XYZ file of C-alpha atoms in Angstrom:
606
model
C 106.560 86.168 128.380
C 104.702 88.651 130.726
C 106.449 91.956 128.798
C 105.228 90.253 125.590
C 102.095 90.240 127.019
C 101.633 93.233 128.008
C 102.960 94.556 124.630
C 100.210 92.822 122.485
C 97.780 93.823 124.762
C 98.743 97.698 124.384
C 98.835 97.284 120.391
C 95.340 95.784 120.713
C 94.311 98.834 122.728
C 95.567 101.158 120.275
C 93.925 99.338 117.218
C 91.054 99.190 119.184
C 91.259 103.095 119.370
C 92.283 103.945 115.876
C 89.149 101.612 114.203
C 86.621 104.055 116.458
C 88.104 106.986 115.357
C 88.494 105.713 111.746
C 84.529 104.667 112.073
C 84.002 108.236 113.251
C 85.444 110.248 110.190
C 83.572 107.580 107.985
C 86.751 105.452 106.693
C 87.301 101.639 106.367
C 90.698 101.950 106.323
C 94.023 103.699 107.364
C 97.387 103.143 105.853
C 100.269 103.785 108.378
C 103.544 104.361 107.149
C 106.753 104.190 108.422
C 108.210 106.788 107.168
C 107.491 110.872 108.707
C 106.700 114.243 106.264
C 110.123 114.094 105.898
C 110.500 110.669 104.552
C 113.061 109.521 107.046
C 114.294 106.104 106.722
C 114.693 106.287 111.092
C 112.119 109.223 111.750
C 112.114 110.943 115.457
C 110.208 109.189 118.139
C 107.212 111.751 118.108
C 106.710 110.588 113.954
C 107.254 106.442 114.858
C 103.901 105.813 113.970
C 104.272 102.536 112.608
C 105.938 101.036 115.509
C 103.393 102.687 118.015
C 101.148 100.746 116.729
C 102.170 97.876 115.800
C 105.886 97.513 117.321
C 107.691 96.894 114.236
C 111.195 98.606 114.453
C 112.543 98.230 110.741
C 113.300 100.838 108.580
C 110.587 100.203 105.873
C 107.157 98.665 105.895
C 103.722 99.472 105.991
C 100.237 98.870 107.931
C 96.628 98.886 106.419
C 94.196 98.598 109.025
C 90.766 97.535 108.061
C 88.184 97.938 110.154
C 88.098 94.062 110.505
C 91.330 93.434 109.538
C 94.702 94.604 109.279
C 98.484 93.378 107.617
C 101.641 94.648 107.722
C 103.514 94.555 104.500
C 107.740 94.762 104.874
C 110.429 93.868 102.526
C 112.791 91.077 101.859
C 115.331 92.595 104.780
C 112.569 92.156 107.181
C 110.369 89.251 107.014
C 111.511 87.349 109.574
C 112.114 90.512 112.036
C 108.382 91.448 111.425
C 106.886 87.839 112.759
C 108.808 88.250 115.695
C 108.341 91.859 116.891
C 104.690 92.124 115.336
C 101.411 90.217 117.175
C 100.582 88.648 114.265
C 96.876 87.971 115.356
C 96.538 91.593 114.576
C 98.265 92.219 112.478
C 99.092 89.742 109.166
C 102.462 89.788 107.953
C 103.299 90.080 104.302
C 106.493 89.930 102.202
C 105.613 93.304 100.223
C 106.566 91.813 96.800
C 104.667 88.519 96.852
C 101.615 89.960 98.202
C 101.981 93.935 97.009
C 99.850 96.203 98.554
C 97.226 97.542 96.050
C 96.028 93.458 95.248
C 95.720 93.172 99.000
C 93.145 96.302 98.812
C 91.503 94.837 95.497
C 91.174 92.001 97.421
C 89.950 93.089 101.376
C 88.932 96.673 100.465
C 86.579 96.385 97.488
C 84.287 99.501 97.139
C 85.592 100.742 101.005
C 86.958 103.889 101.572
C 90.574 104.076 102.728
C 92.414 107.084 104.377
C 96.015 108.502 104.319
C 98.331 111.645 105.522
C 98.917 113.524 102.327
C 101.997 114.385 103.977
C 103.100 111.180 104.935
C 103.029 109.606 101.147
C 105.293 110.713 98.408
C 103.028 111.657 94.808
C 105.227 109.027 92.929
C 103.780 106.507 95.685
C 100.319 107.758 95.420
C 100.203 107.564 91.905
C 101.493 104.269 91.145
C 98.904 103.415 94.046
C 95.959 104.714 92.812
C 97.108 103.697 88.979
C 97.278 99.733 90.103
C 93.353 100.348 91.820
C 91.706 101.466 88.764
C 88.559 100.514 88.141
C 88.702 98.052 91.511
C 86.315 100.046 93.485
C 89.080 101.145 96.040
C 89.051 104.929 97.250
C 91.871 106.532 98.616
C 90.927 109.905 100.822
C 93.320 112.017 101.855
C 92.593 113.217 105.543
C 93.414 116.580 107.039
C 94.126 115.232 110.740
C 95.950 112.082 110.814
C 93.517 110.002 113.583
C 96.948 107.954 114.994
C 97.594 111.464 116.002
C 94.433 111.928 117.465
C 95.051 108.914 119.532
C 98.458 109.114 120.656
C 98.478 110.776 124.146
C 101.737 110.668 124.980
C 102.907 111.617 122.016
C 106.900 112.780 122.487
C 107.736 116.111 121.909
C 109.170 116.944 118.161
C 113.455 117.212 118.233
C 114.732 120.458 119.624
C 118.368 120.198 119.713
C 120.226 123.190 118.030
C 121.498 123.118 114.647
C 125.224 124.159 113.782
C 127.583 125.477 110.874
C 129.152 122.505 109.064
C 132.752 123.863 108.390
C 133.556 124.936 104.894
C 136.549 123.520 104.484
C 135.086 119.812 105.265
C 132.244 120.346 102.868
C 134.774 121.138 99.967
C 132.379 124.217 98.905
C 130.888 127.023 100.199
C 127.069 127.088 100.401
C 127.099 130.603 98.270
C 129.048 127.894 95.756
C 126.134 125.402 96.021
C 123.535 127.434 95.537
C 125.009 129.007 92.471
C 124.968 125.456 90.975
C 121.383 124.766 91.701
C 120.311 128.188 90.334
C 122.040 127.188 87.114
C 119.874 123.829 87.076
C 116.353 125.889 87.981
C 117.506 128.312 84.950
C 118.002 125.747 82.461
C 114.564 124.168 83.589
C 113.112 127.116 83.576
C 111.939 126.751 86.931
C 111.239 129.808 89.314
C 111.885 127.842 92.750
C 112.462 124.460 94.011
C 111.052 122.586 96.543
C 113.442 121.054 99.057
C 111.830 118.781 101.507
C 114.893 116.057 101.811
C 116.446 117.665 104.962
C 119.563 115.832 104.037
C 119.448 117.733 101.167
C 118.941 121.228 102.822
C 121.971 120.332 105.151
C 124.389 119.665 102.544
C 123.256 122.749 100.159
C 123.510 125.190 103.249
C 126.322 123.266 105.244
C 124.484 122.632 108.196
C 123.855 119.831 110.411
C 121.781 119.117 112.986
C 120.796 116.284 116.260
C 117.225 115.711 115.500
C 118.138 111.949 114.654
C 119.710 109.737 116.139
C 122.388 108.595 113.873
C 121.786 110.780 110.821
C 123.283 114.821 111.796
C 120.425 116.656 110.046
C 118.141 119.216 111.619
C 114.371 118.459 109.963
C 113.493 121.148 107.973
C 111.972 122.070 104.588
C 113.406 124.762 101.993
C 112.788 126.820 98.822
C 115.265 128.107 96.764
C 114.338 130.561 93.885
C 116.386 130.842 90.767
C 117.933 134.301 92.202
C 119.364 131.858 94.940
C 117.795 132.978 97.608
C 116.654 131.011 99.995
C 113.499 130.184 102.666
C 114.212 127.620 105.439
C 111.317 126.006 107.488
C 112.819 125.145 110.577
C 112.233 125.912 114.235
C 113.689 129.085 115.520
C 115.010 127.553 118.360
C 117.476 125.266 116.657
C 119.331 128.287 114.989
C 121.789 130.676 116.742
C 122.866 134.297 115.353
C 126.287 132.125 114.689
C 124.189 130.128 112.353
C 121.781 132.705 110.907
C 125.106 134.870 109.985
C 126.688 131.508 108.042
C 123.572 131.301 106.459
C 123.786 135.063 104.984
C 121.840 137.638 103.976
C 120.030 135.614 101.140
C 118.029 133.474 103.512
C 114.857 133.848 105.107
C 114.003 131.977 108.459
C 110.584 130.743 109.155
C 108.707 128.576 111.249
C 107.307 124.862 109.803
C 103.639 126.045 110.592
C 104.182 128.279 107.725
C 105.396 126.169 105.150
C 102.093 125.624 103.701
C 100.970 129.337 103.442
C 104.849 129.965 101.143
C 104.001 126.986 98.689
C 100.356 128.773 98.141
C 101.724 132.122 97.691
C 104.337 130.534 95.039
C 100.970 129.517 93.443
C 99.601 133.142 93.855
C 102.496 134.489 92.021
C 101.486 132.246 89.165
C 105.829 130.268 89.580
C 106.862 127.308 87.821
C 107.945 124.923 90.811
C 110.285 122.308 90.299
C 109.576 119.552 93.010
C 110.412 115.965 93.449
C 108.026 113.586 92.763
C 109.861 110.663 94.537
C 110.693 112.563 97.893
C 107.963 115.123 98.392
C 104.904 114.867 100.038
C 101.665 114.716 98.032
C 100.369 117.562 99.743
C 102.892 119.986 98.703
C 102.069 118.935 95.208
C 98.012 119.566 96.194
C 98.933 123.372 97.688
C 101.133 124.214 95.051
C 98.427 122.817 92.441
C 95.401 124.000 94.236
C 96.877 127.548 94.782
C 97.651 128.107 90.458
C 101.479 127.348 90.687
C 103.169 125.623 87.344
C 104.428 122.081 89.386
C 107.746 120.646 87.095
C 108.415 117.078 88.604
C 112.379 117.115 88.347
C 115.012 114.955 90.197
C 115.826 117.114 93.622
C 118.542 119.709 92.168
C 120.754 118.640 95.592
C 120.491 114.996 94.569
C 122.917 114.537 92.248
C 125.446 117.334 93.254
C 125.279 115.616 96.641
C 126.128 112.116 95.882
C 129.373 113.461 93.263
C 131.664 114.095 96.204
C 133.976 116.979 95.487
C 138.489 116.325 95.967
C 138.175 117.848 99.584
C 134.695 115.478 100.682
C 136.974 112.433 99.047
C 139.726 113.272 100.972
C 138.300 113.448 104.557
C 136.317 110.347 103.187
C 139.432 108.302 102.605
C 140.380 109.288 106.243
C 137.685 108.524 108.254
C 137.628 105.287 106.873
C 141.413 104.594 107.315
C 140.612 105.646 111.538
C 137.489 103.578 110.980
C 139.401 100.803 109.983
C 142.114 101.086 112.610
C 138.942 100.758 115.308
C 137.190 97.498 113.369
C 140.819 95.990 113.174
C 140.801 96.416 116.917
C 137.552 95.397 117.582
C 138.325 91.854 115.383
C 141.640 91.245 117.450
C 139.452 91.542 120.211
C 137.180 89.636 119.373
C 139.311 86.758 118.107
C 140.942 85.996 121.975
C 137.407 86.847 124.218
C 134.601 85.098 121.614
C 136.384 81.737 122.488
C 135.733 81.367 125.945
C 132.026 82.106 125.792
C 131.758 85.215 127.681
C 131.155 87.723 124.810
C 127.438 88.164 123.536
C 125.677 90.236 120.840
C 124.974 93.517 123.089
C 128.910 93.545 124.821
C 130.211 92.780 120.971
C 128.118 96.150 120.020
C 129.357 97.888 122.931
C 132.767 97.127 122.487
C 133.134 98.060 118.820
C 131.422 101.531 119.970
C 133.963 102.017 122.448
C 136.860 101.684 119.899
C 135.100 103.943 117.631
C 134.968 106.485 120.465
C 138.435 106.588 120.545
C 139.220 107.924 116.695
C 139.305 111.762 116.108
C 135.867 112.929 114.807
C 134.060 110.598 116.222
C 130.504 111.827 116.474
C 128.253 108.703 116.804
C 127.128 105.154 115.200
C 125.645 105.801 111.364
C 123.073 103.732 112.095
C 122.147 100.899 115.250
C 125.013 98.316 114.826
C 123.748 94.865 113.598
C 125.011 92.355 115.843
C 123.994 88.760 115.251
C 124.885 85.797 116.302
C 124.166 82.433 114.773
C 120.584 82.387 113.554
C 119.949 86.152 114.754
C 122.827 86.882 111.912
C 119.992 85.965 109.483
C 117.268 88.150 109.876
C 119.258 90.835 107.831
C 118.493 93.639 109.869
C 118.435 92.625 113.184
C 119.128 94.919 116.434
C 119.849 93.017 118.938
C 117.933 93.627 122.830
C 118.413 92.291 126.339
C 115.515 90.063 125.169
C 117.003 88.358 122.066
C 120.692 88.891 123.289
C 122.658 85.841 122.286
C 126.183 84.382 123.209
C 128.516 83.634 120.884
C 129.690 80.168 120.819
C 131.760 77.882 119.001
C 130.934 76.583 115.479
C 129.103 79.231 115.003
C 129.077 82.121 112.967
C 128.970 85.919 114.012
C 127.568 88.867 111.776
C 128.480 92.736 112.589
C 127.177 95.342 110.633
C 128.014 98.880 112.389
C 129.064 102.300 111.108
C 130.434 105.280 112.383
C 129.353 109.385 112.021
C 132.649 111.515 111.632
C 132.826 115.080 111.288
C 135.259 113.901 107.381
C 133.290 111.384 106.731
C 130.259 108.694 106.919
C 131.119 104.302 107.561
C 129.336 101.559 106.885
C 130.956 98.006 106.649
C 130.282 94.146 107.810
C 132.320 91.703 108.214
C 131.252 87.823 109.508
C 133.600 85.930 111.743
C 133.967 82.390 112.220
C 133.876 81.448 116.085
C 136.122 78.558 116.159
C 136.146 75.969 113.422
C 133.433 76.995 110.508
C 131.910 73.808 108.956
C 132.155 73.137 104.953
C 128.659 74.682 104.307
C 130.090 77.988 106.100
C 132.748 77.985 103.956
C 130.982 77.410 100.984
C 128.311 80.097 101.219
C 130.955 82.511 102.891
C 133.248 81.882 99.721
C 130.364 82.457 97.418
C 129.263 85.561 99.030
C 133.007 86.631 98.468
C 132.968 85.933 94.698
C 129.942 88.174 94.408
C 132.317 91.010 96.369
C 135.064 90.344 94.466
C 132.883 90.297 91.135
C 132.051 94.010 92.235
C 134.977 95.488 93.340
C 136.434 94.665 90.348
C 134.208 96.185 87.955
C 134.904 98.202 84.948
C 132.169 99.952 83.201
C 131.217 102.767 80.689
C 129.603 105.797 81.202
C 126.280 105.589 81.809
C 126.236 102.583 83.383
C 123.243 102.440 86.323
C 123.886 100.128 89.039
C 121.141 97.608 88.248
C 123.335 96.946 85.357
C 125.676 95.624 88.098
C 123.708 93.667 90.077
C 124.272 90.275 88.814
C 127.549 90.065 89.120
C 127.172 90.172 92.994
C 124.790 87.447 92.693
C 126.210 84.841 90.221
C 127.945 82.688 92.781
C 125.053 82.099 94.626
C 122.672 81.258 91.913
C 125.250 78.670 90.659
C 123.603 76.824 93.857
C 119.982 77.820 93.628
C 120.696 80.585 96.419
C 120.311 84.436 96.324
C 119.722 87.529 98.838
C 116.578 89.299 99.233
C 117.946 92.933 99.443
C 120.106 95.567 97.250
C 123.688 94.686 96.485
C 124.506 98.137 97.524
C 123.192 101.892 98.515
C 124.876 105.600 98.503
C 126.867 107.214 101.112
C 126.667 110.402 102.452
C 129.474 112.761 103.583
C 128.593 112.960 107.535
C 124.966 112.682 106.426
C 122.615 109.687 106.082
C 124.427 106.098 105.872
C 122.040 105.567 103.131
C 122.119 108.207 100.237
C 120.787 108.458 96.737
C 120.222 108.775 93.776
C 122.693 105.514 93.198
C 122.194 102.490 94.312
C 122.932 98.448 93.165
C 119.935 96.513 93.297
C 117.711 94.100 90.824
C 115.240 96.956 90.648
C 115.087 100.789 91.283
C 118.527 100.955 90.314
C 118.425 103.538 87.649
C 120.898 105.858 88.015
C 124.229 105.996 86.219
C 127.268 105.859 88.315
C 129.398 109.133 88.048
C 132.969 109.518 89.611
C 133.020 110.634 93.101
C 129.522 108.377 94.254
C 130.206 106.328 96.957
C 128.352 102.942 96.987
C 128.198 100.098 98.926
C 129.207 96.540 97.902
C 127.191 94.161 100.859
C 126.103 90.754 98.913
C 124.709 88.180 101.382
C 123.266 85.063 102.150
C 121.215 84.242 104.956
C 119.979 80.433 106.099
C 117.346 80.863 108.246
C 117.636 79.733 111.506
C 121.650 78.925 111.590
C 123.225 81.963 110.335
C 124.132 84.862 108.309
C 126.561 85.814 105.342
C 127.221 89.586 104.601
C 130.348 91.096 103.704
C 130.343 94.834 103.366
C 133.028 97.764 101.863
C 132.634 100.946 100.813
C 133.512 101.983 97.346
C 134.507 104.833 95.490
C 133.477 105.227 91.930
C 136.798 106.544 89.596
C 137.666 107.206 86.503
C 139.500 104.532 85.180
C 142.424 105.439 81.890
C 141.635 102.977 79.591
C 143.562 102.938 76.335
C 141.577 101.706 73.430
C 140.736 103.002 69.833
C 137.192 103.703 71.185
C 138.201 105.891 73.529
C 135.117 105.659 76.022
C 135.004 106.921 79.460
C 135.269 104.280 81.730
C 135.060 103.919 85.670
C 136.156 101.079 88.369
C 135.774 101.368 92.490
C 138.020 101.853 94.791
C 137.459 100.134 98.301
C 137.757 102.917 100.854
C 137.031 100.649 103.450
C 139.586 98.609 105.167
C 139.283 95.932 107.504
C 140.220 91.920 107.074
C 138.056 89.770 105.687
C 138.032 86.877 107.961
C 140.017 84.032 105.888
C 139.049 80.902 108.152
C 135.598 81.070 106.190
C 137.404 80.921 102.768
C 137.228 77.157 100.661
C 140.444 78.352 98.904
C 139.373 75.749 95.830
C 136.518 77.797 94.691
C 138.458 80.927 94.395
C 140.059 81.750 90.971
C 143.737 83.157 90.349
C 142.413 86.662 89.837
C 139.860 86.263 92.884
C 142.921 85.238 94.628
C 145.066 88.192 93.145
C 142.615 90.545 94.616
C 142.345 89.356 97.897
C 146.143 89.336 98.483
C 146.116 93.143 96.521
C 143.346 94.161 98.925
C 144.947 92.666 102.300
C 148.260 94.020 101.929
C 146.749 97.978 101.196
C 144.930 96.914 104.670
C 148.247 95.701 106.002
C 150.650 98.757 104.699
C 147.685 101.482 105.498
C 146.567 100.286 109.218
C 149.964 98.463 110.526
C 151.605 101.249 111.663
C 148.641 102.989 113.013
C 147.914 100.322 115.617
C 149.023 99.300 118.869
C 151.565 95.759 119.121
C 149.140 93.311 119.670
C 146.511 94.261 117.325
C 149.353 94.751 115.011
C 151.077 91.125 115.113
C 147.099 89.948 115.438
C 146.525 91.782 111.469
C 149.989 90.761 110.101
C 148.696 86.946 110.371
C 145.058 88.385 108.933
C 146.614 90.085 106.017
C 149.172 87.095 104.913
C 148.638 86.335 101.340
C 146.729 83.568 100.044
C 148.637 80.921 97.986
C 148.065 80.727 94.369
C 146.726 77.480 93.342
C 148.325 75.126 90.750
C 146.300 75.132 87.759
């Protein structure tokens, strides 16, 4: 009670602060995202604006701060994490799609002036912003110093930590192979340069990585390619060794961040067509390039899509990550199934223990992102990370939700799985077996070409809205190859799901169902989009997924009556690749513990 506190009391310092300085410079307003010039999903601790102020540790959301008033606005995933980790007397929660942001202006900032960081906000973002405050009196001005910044005295220090070569034979192609590929695409656009500012982007066009997150291996950096693919990298000088300069070749120019802006206005001196991404760059590389005479094309970022189609030698280190992957989570759930029961194990020693049998695995770099570990009601705030203040045991009758991933050298991991501790009740296994249709309803999808994710969707969800129920987050998100856990352009989701799935994306497949204040449902595989030989008079392209992780599903939770025959076909199918791949990798006891795991279901007399 005292740390909490002391906590509010330092976010209403620092609001305190940031309303004089806003007062100062003549604004009514701020907004604070969360994400960093970069648009990190987790940025570095010296860009965690958001949660300097206002203590809110999710991955997206936003703050307007009024001079007299401020909210935070967050997604579906995070509505109930916000109440709790946010002072809510300052700061207003809001479930971003109920209450979106620019009626929430219309409504508190009539006729005010309200600032941003041009480099903070993405020109798709701005635009659909400013397009929804037409003619409402609202005025968003774009400041040169951002005044958090100004307030923020002990600011950390930007990441230093070197970069390093990503070997060629992991990536599947050279980077002189890459960039011939995204020449080609600026030549049929008749584009000049590009504009790289997705670091995980840069990384995987110049095989790279880097430590300047914590679970995602990418060095922050910005880059311009030109159509003769050459290359200029923004990135600090001491994060790149002659070992690295010589990988990068002759073609590549080296220069410091602080001159980023001074390259995009000579681009515009020159008089070049610029391709740049509307969706991931900042709106004031758009402004330079603009303001300086440059020709700005707003094109998909020409790494996007060649990123996400993972080439036969990506796939294949892929496929074995996730097989030593699964060898540690089948550990971890033996484990788990002996020491849960006598009431010793808790969310933090759960996370710690699955860490330590990822550890273990060859290539093992680090968690993909901080492992979700919930127990009973915590397993329903959807993204919950678990501290010595909210650590929970788990106890019987309840249920217990890991999320976790791992970072290897061949390969990224993502996958959840919920266990029953001891006997589940009917509800449990209702919901449980209804989240498991929607998984099943996914996995076993076959679709045309040209086919976008959102097209998906549904099936995922069916189940649950035979009951009046739902989840209020994506059904699933890209991959990367030892990049970010999350990746795009693909994704499964009601909205913002555009994209049509090509062979070689990974996706997720992670339906859910959460009841607030008793437990969570999520269970998560990775899958691999494939061709899939059809033989029909049409002859269309078609493609189905292939689950590349493997782990069992916890079969206690299953009501075996609401399963169908081919439901049922597909969970045996799927347990026994588990069984045949992971058996004879594992030591006795975890072995005998996954033969009784993986034993087929029963068909059921029709």
């Amino acid at each position: 009670m005292i740390a909490k506190m002391i906590k509010n009391k330092t976010h209403s310092e620092r609001l305190f602060h940031l309303r004089k300085v806003l007062t100062k410079i003549d604004l009514d307003g701020f907004l604070v995202p969360l994400t960093d010039k970069y648009q990190s999903e987790f940025p570095p601790e010296n860009a965690r604006r958001l949660y300097w102020l206002t203590g809110f540790s999710g991955s997206a959301g936003l703050a307007v701060v009024l001079l007299d008033y401020a909210g935070i606005f967050v997604d579906g995933r995070y509505v109930l994490q916000v109440s709790k980790e946010v002072d809510i007397s300052l700061f207003k929660p809001y479930h971003v799609s109920e209450q979106p942001i620019a009626s929430w202006l219309k409504k508190y900032a009539s006729k005010k002036q309200i600032g941003y960081d041009p480099w903070l906000h993405t020109v798709d973002y701005l635009d659909q912003l400013e397009g929804r405050l037409v003619n409402s009196g609202v005025s968003l001005v774009a400041v040169e110093k951002n005044p958090i910044d100004q307030i923020w005295k002990d600011r950390p220090q930007p990441p230093s930590k070197p970069a390093y070569i990503y070997d060629n034979k992991m990536a599947g192609k050279t980077s002189a192979q890459k960039r011939i590929e995204i020449s080609e695409i600026l030549v049929q656009q008749n584009a000049d340069s590009a504009v790289i500012t997705n670091p995980e982007s840069i990384a995987w066009m110049l095989n790279f990585r880097g430590n300047d997150l914590l679970h995602t291996p990418i060095s922050l950096s910005f880059a311009i390619i030109n159509a003769n693919r050459s290359v200029q990298l923004f990135i600090s000088p001491n994060k790149v060794s002659n070992m690295l300069i010589s990988h990068f070749g002759p073609d590549l120019l080296i220069s410091p961040p602080n001159s980023f802006a001074s390259a995009l206005t000579e681009l515009g001196s020159r008089g070049a067509t610029v391709l740049v991404s509307s969706s991931n760059s900042p709106s004031r590389v758009v402004q330079l390039l603009n303001d300086s005479g440059a020709s700005v094309l707003f094109r998909p970022d020409p790494c996007e899509l060649l990123k996400a189609c993972k080439n036969s030698a990506e796939i294949a280190g892929i496929r074995a990550a996730h097989i030593r992957d699964g060898v540690a989570v089948s550990r971890f759930l033996c484990w788990l199934s002996e020491s849960a029961l006598n009431g010793e194990v808790d969310e933090l020693s759960a996370a710690e223990k699955i860490l330590e049998y990822r550890s273990e695995n060859k290539n093992f770099v680090g968690p993909s992102f901080n492992t979700i570990s919930g127990a009973g009601p915590n397993g329903a705030i959807v993204h919950y990370r678990v501290t010595e203040e909210t650590n929970c045991k788990l106890k019987k009758g309840t249920l217990y939700l890991i999320d976790s991933g791992g970072q290897y050298l061949d390969g990224t991991t993502d996958i959840t799985r919920t266990v029953a501790i001891g006997l589940p009740s009917k509800l449990m296994k209702n919901h449980f077996t209804r989240v498991l249709k929607g998984h099943i309803a996914i996995a076993t999808s076959c679709f045309p070409e040209g086919t976008t994710g959102g097209a998906l969707d549904s099936f995922a969800r069916r189940s649950l809205w035979e009951i009046g129920a739902d989840f209020d987050h994506g059904t699933g998100h890209g991959v990367g190859c030892f990049l970010g856990v999350h990746e795009g352009p693909q994704r499964i989701a009601k909205r913002g799901a555009d994209t049509p799935l090509c062979a070689g994306m990974l996706i997720s497949n992670e339906p859910g169902f959460y009841y607030e204040g008793n437990y969570g449902i999520r269970i998560e595989n990775i899958e691999l989009v494939q061709t899939q030989p059809m033989h029909d008079i049409q002859d269309r392209v078609m493609f189905a997924f292939e689950a590349l992780t493997l782990a069992p599903i916890d079969k206690t939770l299953l009501d075996i009556e609401l399963l169908n025959r081919d439901e049922i076909n597909w969970w045996n199918s799927y347990h026994q690749r588990v069984w045949e791949t992971l058996g004879p990798l594992l030591d006795k006891k975890t072995k005998n513990w996954l033969r009784l795991a993986c034993d087929p279901l029963k068909l059921q007399v029709e």
